[in-house]
PDB file of C-alpha atoms in Angstrom:
ATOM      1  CA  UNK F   1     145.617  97.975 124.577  1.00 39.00           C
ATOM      2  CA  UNK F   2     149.145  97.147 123.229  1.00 38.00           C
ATOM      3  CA  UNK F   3     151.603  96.059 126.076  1.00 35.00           C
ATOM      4  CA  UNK F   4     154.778  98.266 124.306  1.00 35.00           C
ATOM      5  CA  UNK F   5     153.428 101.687 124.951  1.00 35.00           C
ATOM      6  CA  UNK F   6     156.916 102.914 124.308  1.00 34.00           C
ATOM      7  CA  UNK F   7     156.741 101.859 120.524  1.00 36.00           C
ATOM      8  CA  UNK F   8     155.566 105.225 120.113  1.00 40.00           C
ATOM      9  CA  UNK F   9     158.123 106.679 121.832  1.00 37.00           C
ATOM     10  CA  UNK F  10     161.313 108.531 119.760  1.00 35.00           C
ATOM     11  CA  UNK F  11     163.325 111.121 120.247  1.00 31.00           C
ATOM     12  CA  UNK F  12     162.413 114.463 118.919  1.00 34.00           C
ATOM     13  CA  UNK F  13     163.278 114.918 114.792  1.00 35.00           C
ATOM     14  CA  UNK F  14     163.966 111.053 114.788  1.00 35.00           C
ATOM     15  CA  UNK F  15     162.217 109.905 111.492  1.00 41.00           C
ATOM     16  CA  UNK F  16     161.231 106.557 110.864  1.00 42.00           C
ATOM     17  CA  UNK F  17     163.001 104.272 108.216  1.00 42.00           C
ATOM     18  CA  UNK F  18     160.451 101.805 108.379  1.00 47.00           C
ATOM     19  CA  UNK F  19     157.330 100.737 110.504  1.00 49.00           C
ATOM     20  CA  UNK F  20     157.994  99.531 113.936  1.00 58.00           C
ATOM     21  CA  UNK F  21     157.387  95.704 113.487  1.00 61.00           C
ATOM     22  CA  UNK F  22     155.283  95.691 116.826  1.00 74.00           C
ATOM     23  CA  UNK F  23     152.822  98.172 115.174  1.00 83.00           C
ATOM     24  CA  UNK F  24     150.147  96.581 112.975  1.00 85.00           C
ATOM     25  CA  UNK F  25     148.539  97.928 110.081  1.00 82.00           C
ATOM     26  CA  UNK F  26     146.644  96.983 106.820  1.00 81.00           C
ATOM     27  CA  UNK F  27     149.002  95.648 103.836  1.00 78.00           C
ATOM     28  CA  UNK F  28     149.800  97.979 101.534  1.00 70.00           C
ATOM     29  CA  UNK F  29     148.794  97.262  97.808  1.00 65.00           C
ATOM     30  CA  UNK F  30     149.563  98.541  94.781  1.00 54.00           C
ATOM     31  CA  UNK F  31     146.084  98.579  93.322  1.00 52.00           C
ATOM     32  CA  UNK F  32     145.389 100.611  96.838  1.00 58.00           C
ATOM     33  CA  UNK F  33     148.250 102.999  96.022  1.00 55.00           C
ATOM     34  CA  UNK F  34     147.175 103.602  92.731  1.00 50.00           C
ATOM     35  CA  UNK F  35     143.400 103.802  94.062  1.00 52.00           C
ATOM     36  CA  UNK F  36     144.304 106.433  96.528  1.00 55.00           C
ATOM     37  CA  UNK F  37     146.444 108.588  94.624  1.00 52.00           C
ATOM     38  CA  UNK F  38     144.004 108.302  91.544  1.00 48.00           C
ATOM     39  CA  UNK F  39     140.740 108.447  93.574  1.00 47.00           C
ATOM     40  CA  UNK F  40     141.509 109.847  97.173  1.00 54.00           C
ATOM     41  CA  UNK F  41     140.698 108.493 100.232  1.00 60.00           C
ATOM     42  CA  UNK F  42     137.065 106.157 100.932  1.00 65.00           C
ATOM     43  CA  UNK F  43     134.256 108.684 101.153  1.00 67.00           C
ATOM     44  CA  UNK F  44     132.775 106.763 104.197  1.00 73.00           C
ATOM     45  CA  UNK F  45     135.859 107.823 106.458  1.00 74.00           C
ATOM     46  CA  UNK F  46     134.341 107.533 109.584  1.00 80.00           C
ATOM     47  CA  UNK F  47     132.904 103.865 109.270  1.00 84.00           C
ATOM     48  CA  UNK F  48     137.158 103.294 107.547  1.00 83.00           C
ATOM     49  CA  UNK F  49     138.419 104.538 110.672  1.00 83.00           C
ATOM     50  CA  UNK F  50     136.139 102.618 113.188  1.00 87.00           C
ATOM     51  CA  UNK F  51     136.290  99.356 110.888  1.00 88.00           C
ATOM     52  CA  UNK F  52     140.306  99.724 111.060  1.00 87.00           C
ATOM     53  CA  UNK F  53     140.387 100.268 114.930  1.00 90.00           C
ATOM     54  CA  UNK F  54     138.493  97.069 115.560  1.00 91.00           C
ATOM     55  CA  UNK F  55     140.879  94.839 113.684  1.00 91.00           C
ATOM     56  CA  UNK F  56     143.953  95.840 114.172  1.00 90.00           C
ATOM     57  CA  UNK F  57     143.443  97.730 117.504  1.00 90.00           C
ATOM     58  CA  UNK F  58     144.791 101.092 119.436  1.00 90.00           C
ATOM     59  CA  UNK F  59     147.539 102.352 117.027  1.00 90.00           C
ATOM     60  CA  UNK F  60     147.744 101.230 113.433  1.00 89.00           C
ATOM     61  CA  UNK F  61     150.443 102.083 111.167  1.00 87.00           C
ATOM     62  CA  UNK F  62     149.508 103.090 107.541  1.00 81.00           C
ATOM     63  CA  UNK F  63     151.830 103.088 104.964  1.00 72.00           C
ATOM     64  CA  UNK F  64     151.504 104.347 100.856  1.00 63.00           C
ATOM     65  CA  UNK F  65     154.732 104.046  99.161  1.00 58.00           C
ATOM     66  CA  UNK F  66     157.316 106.809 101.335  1.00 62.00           C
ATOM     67  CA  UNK F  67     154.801 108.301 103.315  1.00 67.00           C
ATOM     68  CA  UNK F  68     153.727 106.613 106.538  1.00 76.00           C
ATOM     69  CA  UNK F  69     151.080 107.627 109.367  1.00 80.00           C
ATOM     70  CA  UNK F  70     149.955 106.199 112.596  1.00 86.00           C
ATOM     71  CA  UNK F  71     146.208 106.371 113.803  1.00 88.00           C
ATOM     72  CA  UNK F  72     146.022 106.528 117.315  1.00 91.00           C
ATOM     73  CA  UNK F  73     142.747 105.276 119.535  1.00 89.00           C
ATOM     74  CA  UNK F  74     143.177 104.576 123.226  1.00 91.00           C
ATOM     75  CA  UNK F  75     142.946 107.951 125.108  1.00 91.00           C
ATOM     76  CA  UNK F  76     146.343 106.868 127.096  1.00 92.00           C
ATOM     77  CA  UNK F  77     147.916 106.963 123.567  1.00 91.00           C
ATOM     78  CA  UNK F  78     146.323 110.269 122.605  1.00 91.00           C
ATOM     79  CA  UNK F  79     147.332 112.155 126.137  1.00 92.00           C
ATOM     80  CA  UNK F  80     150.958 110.435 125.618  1.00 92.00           C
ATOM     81  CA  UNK F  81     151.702 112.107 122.239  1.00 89.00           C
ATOM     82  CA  UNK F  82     149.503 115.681 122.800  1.00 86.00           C
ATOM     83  CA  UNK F  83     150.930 115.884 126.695  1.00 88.00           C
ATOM     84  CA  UNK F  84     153.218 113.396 128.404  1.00 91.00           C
ATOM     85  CA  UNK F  85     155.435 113.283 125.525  1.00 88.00           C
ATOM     86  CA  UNK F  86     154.704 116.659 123.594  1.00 83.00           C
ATOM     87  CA  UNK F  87     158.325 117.272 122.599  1.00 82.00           C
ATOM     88  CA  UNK F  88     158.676 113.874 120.618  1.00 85.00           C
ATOM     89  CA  UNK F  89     156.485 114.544 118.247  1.00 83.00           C
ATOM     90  CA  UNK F  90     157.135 117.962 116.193  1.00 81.00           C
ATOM     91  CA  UNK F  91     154.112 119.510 114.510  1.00 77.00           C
ATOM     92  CA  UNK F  92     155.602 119.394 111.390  1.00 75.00           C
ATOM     93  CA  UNK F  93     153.644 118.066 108.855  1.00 73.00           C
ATOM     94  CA  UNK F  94     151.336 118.234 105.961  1.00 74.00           C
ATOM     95  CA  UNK F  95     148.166 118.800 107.627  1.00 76.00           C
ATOM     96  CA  UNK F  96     149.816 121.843 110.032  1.00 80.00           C
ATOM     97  CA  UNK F  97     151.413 123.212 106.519  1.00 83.00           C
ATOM     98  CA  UNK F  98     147.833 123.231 104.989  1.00 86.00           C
ATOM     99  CA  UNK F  99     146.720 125.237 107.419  1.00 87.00           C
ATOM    100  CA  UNK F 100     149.076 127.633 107.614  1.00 90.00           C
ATOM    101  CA  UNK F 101     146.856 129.566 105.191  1.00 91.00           C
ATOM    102  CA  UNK F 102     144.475 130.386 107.560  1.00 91.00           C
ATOM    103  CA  UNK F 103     146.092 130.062 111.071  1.00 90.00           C
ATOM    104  CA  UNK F 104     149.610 131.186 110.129  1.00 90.00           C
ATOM    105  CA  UNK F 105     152.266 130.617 113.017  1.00 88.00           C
ATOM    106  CA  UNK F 106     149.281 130.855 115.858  1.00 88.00           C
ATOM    107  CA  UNK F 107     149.149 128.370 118.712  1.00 86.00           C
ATOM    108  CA  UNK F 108     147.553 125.531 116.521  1.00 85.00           C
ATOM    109  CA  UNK F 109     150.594 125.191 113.937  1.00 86.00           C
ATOM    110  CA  UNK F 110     153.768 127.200 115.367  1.00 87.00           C
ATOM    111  CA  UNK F 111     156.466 125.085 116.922  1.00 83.00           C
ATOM    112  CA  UNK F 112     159.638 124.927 119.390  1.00 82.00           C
ATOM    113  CA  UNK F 113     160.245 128.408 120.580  1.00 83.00           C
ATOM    114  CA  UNK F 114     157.589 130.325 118.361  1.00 85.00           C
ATOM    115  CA  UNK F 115     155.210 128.017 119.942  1.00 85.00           C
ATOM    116  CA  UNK F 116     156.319 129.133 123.817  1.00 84.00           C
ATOM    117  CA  UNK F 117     156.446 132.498 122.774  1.00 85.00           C
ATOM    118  CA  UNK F 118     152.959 132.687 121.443  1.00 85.00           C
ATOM    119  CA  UNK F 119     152.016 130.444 124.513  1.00 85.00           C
ATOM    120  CA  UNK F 120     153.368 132.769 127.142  1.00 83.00           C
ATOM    121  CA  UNK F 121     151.557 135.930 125.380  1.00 82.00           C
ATOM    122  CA  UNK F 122     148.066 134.357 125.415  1.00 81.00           C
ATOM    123  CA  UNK F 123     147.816 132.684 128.663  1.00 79.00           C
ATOM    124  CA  UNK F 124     145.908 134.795 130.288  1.00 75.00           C
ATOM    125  CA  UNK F 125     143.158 134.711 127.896  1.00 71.00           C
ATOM    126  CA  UNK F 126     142.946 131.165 129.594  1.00 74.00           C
ATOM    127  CA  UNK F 127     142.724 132.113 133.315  1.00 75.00           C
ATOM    128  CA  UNK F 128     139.308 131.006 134.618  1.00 77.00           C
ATOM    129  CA  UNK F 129     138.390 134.297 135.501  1.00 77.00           C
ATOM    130  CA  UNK F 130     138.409 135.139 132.108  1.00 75.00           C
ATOM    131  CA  UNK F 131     137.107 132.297 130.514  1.00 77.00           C
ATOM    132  CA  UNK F 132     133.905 132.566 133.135  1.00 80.00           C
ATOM    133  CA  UNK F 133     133.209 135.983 131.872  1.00 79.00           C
ATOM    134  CA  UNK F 134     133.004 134.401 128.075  1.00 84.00           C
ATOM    135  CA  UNK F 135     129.975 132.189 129.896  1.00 87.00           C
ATOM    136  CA  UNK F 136     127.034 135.803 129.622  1.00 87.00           C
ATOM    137  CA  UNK F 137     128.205 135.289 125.356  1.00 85.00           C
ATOM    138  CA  UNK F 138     127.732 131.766 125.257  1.00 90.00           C
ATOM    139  CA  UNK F 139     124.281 132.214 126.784  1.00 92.00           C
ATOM    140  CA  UNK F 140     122.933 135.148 125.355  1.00 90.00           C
ATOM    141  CA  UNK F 141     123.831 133.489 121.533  1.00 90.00           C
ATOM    142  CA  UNK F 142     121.624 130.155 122.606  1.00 94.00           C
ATOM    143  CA  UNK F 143     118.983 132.010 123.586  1.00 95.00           C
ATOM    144  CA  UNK F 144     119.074 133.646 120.190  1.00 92.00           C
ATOM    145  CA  UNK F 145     119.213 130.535 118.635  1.00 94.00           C
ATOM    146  CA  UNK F 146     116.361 129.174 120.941  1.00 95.00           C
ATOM    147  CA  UNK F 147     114.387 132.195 119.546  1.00 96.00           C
ATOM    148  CA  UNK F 148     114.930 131.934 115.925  1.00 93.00           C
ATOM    149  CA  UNK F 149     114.152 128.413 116.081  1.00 95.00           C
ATOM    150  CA  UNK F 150     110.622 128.917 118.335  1.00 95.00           C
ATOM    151  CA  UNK F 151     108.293 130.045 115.137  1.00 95.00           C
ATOM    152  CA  UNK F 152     110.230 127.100 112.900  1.00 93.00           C
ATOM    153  CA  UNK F 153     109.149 124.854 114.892  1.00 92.00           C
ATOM    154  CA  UNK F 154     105.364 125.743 116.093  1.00 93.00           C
ATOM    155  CA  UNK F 155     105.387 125.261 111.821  1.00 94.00           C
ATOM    156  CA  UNK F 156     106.975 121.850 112.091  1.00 92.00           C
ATOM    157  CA  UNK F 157     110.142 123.092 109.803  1.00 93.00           C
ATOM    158  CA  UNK F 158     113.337 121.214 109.536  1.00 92.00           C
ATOM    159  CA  UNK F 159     116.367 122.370 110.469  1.00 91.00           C
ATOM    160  CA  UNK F 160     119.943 122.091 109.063  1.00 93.00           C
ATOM    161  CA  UNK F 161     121.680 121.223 112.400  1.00 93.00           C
ATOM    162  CA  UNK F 162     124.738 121.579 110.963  1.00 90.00           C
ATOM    163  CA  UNK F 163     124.434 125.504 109.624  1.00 87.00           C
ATOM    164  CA  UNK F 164     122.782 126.424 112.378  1.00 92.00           C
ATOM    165  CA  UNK F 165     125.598 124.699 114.899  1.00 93.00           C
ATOM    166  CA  UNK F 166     128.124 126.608 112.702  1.00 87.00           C
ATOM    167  CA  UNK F 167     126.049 129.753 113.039  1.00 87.00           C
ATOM    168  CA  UNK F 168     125.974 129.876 116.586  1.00 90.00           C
ATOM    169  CA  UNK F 169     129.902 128.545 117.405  1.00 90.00           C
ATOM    170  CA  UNK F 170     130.306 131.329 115.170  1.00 86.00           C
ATOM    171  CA  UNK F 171     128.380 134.022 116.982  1.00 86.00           C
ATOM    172  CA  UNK F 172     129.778 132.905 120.483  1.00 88.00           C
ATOM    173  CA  UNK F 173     133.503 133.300 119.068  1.00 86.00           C
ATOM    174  CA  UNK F 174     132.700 135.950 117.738  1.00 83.00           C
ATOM    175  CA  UNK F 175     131.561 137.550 120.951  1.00 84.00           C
ATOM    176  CA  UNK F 176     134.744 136.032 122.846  1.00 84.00           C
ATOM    177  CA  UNK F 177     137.107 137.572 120.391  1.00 84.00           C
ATOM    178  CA  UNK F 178     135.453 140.384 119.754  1.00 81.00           C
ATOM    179  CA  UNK F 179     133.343 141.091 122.610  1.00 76.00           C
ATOM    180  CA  UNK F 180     130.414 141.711 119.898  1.00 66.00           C
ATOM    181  CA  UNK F 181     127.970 139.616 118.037  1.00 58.00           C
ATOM    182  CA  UNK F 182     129.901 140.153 114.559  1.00 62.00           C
ATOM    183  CA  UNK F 183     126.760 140.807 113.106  1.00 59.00           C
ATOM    184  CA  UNK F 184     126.859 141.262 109.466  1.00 62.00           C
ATOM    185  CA  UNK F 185     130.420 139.817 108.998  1.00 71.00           C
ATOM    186  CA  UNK F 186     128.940 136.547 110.942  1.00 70.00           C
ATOM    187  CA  UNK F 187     127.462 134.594 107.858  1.00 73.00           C
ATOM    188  CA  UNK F 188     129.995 135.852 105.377  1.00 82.00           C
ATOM    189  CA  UNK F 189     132.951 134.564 107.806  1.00 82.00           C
ATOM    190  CA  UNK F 190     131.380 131.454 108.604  1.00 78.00           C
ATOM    191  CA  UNK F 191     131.034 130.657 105.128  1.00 85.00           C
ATOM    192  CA  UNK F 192     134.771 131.399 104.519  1.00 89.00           C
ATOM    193  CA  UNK F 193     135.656 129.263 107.348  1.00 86.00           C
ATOM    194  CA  UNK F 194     133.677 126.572 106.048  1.00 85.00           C
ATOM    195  CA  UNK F 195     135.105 126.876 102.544  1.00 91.00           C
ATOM    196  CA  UNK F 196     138.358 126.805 103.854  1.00 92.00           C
ATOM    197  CA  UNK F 197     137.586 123.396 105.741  1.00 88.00           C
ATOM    198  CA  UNK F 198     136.343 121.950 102.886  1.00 89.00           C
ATOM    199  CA  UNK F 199     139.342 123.105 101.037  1.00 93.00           C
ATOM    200  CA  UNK F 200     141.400 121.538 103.343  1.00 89.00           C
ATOM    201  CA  UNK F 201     139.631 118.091 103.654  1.00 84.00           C
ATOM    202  CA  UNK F 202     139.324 117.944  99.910  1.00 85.00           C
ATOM    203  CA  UNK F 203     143.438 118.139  99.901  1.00 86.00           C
ATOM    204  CA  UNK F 204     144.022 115.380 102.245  1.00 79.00           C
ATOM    205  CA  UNK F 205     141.601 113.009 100.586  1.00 77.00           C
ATOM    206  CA  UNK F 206     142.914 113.976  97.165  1.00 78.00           C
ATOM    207  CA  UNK F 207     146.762 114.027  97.074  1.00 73.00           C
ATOM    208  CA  UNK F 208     147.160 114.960  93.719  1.00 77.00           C
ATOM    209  CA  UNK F 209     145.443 118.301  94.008  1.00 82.00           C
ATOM    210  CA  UNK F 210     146.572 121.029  91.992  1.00 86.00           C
ATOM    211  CA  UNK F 211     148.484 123.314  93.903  1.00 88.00           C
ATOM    212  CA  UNK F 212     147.097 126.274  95.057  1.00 90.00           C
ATOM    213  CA  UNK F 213     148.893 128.561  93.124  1.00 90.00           C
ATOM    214  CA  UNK F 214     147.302 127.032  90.335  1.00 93.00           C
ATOM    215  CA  UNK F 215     143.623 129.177  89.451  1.00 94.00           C
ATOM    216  CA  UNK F 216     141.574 126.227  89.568  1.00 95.00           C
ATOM    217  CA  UNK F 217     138.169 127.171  90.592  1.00 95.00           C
ATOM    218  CA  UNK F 218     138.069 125.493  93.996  1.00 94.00           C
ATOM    219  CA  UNK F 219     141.934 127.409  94.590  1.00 95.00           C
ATOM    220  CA  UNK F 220     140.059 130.562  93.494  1.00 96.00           C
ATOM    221  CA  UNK F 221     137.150 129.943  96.455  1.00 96.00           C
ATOM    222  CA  UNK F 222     139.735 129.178  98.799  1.00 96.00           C
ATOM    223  CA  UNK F 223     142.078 132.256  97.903  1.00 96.00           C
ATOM    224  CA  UNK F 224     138.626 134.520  98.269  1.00 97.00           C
ATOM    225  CA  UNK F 225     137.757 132.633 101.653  1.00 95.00           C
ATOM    226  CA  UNK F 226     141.249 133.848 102.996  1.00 96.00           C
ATOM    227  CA  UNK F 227     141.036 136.631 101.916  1.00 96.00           C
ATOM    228  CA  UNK F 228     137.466 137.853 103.934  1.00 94.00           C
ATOM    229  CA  UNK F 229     139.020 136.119 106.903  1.00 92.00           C
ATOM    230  CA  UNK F 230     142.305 138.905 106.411  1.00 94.00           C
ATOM    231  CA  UNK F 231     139.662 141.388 105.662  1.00 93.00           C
ATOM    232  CA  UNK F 232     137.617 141.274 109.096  1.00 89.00           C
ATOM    233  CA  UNK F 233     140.171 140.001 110.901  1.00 90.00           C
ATOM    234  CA  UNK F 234     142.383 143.558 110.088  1.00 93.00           C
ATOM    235  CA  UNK F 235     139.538 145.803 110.173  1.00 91.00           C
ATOM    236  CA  UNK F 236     138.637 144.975 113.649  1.00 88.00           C
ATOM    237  CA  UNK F 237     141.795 144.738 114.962  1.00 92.00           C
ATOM    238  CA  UNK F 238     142.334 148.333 113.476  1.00 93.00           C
ATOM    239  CA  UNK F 239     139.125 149.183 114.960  1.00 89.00           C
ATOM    240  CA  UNK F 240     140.057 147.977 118.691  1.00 89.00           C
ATOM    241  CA  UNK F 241     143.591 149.537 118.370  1.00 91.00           C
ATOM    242  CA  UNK F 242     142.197 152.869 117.542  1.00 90.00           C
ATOM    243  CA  UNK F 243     139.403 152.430 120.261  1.00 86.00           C
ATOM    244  CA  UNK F 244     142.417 151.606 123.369  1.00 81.00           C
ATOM    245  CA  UNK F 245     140.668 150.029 126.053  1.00 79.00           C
ATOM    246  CA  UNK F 246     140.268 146.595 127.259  1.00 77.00           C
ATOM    247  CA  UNK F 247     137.059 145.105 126.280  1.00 78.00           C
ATOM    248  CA  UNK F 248     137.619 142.185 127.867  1.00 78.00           C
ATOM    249  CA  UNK F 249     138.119 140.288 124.842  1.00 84.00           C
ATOM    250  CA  UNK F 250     140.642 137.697 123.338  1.00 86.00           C
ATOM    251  CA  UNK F 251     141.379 140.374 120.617  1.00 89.00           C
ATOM    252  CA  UNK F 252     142.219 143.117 123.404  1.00 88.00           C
ATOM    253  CA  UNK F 253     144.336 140.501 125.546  1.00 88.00           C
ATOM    254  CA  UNK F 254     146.244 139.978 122.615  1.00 89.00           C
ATOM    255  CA  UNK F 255     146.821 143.276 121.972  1.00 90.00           C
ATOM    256  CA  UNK F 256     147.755 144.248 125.068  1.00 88.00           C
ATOM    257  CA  UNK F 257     149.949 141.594 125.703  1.00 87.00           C
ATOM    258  CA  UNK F 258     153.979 141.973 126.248  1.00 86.00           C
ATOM    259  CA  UNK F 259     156.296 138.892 126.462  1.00 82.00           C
ATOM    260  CA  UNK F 260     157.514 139.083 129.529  1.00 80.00           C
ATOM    261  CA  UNK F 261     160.976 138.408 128.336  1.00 79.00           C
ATOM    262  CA  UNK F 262     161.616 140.905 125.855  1.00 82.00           C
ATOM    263  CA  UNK F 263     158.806 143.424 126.605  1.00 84.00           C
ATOM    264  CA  UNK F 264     157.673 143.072 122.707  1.00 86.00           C
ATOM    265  CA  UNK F 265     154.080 142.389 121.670  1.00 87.00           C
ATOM    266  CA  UNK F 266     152.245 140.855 118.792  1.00 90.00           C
ATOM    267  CA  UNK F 267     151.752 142.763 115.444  1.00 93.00           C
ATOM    268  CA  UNK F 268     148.922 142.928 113.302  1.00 95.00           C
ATOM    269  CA  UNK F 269     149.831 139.815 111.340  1.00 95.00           C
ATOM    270  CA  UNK F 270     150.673 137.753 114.534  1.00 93.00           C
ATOM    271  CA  UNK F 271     147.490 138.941 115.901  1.00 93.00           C
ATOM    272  CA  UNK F 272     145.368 138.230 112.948  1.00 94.00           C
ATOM    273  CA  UNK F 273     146.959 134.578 113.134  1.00 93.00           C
ATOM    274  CA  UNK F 274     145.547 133.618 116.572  1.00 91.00           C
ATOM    275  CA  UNK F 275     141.892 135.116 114.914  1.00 90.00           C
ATOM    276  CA  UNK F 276     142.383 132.400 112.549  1.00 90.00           C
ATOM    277  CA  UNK F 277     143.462 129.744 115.039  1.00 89.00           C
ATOM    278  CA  UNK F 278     140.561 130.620 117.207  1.00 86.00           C
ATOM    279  CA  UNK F 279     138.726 131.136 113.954  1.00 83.00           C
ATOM    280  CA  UNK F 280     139.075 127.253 112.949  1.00 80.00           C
ATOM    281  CA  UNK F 281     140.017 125.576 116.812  1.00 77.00           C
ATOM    282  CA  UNK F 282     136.831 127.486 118.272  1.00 77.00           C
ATOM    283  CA  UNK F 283     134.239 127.376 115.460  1.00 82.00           C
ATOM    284  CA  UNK F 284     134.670 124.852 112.900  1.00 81.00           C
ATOM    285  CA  UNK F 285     135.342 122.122 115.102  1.00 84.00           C
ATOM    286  CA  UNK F 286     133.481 122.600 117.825  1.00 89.00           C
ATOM    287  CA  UNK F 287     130.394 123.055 115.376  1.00 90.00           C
ATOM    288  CA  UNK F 288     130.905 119.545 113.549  1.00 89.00           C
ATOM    289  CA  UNK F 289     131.356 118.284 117.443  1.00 92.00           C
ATOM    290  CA  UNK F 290     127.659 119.563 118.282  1.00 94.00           C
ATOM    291  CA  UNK F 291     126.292 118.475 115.059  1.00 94.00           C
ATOM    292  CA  UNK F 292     127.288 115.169 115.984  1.00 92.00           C
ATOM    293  CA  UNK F 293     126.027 114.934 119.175  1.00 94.00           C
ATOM    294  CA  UNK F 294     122.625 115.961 118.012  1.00 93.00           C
ATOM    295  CA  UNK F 295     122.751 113.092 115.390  1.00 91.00           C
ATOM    296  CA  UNK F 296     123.690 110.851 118.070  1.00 92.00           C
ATOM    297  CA  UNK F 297     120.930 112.549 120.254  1.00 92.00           C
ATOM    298  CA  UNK F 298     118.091 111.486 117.744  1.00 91.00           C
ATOM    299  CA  UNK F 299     119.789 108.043 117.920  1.00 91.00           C
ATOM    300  CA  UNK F 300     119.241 107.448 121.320  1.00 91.00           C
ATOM    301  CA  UNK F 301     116.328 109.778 122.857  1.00 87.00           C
ATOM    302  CA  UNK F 302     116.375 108.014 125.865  1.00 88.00           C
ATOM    303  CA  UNK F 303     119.482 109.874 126.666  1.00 83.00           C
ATOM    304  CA  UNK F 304     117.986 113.282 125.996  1.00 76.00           C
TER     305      UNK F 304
END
C-alpha cells in the first residue's frame, strides 16, 4: 500500500494538469493511443485490470492523450474517495453522463445539493425496518427460482447462470419497488436493462462511438430500451398514484415523500429516475455480482 495516501487527496473542482509524479502507471504510447481509439479497450478487461494492479500496485494512473483516470485497489483507497473524502471528488464525469439516460438526476448520478435533496427524500426507504420487510420478496422469488430449476435439473439441463441471476434480481426489485412480482413486464424490462448495459459498456470501450443521436442500429436498441423502461416505469407510478395507499414499497415511499425543508415532493419524472437508479444499482449489478460468485463457486466446491 502506497505510504502518500494523501496523493489522492484535492480539493473539490481542482483538476489535474498532470499526473501526480508519486502515482505510477503504464507509459503511454502512441501505437496504444491509436490502438484504443481505433479498436477500444482489451476485450479480456478483467485479467487487464488484475495484471495492472500487480505491477504497479493500489492506485495507477492512466493517461491517453488529455484524458487521465486513476484505478483504485486497496479498500482504504476505495472507502477514502466513496466516504471519508466524498466531497473531493465530484461525480462529474463521462461514465455518470452516460447514464443519465437511464437514471436521470437519481441518487446514483445527481450531485452537490440535488444529490442531498434526493438523499433526504429517500432515506427512509433505508431504515432497517423497512429494508427487513423487503426480506418475505427476496425469499419468496428464490424459492421460485428453486422451483423452476427442480424439473431442469432431475433432466440434467444446463443453465444460463447469468439470465437466470438477472431474472431473479429482477423479480426481487421488482417486488421491493413495486411490492409485486412485475410479472409480464419482468422479462421485457430486464432485457431493456440489459441492453442498456451493454450499450453503455460498448461506449466506454469504444470512444469513437457514434453519438446517440445518430440512428445507428445499436442507438436505435438503446433508444427502444429507454423507452420500455419510461413506459413501465410511468404506468405504474400512475397506477400507485391513482390507487393512494402505502404499499409498503420504494415506489410508495417515494411518492409519499416531502422534503422536509420545503414541504415539496418528487414528480413523476424525479420519481421515474430513482426506478431507473434502482433499476440499474439493484438489478444489473447485483446480477453480474451473483453470476460471479457462482463461477467462482464451481471453481472451488470445497467452499460450497
Amino acid at each position: 500500500m502506497p505510504s502518500d495516501a494523501q496523493t489522492i487527496e484535492a480539493p473539490a473542482q481542482t483538476r489535474l494538469s498532470g499526473p501526480p509524479k508519486t502515482i505510477p502507471g503504464p507509459p503511454v504510447r502512441f501505437r496504444d493511443l491509436v490502438s484504443f481509439l481505433a479498436f477500444g479497450s482489451p476485450r479480456d478487461l478483467l485479467s487487464f485490470y488484475m495484471d495492472t494492479a500487480r505491477q504497479y500496485g493500489d492506485i495507477v494512473h492512466f493517461g491517453r492523450g488529455s484524458y487521465s483516470s486513476y484505478f483504485v485497489v486497496h479498500p482504504d483507497y476505495v472507502k477514502h474517495v466513496l466516504q471519508d473524502k466524498v466531497r473531493n471528488y465530484p461525480k462529474k464525469n463521462r461514465f455518470n453522463d452516460m447514464l443519465k439516460p437511464l437514471t436521470g438526476e437519481g441518487l446514483l448520478t445527481s450531485d452537490g445539493e440535488v444529490w442531498r435533496r434526493r438523499r433526504r427524500l429517500s432515506q427512509p426507504a433505508f431504515h432497517h425496518e423497512r429494508l427487513a420487510g423487503f426480506a418475505t420478496g427476496m425469499t419468496d422469488a428464490t424459492q421460485a427460482m428453486l422451483a423452476r430449476w427442480a424439473p431442469l435439473a432431475k433432466r440434467g439441463q444446463a443453465l444460463d447462470i447469468s439470465q437466470e441471476m438477472q431474472r431473479v434480481t429482477l423479480s426481487i426489485v421488482g417486488r421491493a419497488l413495486f411490492s409485486a412480482d412485475i410479472g409480464a413486464d419482468s422479462d421485457e424490462m430486464g432485457r431493456a436493462v440489459t441492453r442498456i448495459f451493454e450499450h453503455f459498456n460498448h461506449r466506454l470501450r469504444h470512444p469513437l462511438s457514434w453519438p446517440e443521436s445518430v440512428p445507428t442500429p445499436r442507438n436505435r436498441r438503446f433508444h427502444t430500451a429507454i423507452a420500455t423502461i419510461d413506459s413501465v416505469s410511468y404506468r405504474l407510478i400512475a397506477e400507485h398514484r391513482k390507487a393512494d395507499i402505502d404499499s409498503g414499497d420504494l415506489l410508495s415511499m417515494l411518492i409519499a415523500a416531502r422534503d422536509e425543508e420545503t414541504g415539496q415532493g418528487l414528480n413523476d419524472r424525479q420519481i421515474r429516475d430513482e426506478v431507473g437508479t434502482f433499476l440499474g444499482a439493484g438489478h444489473e449489478t447485483t446480477a453480474v455480482t451473483l453470476a460471479w460468485v457462482w463461477y467462482l463457486l464451481s471453481k472451488h466446491p470445497h467452499v460450497e
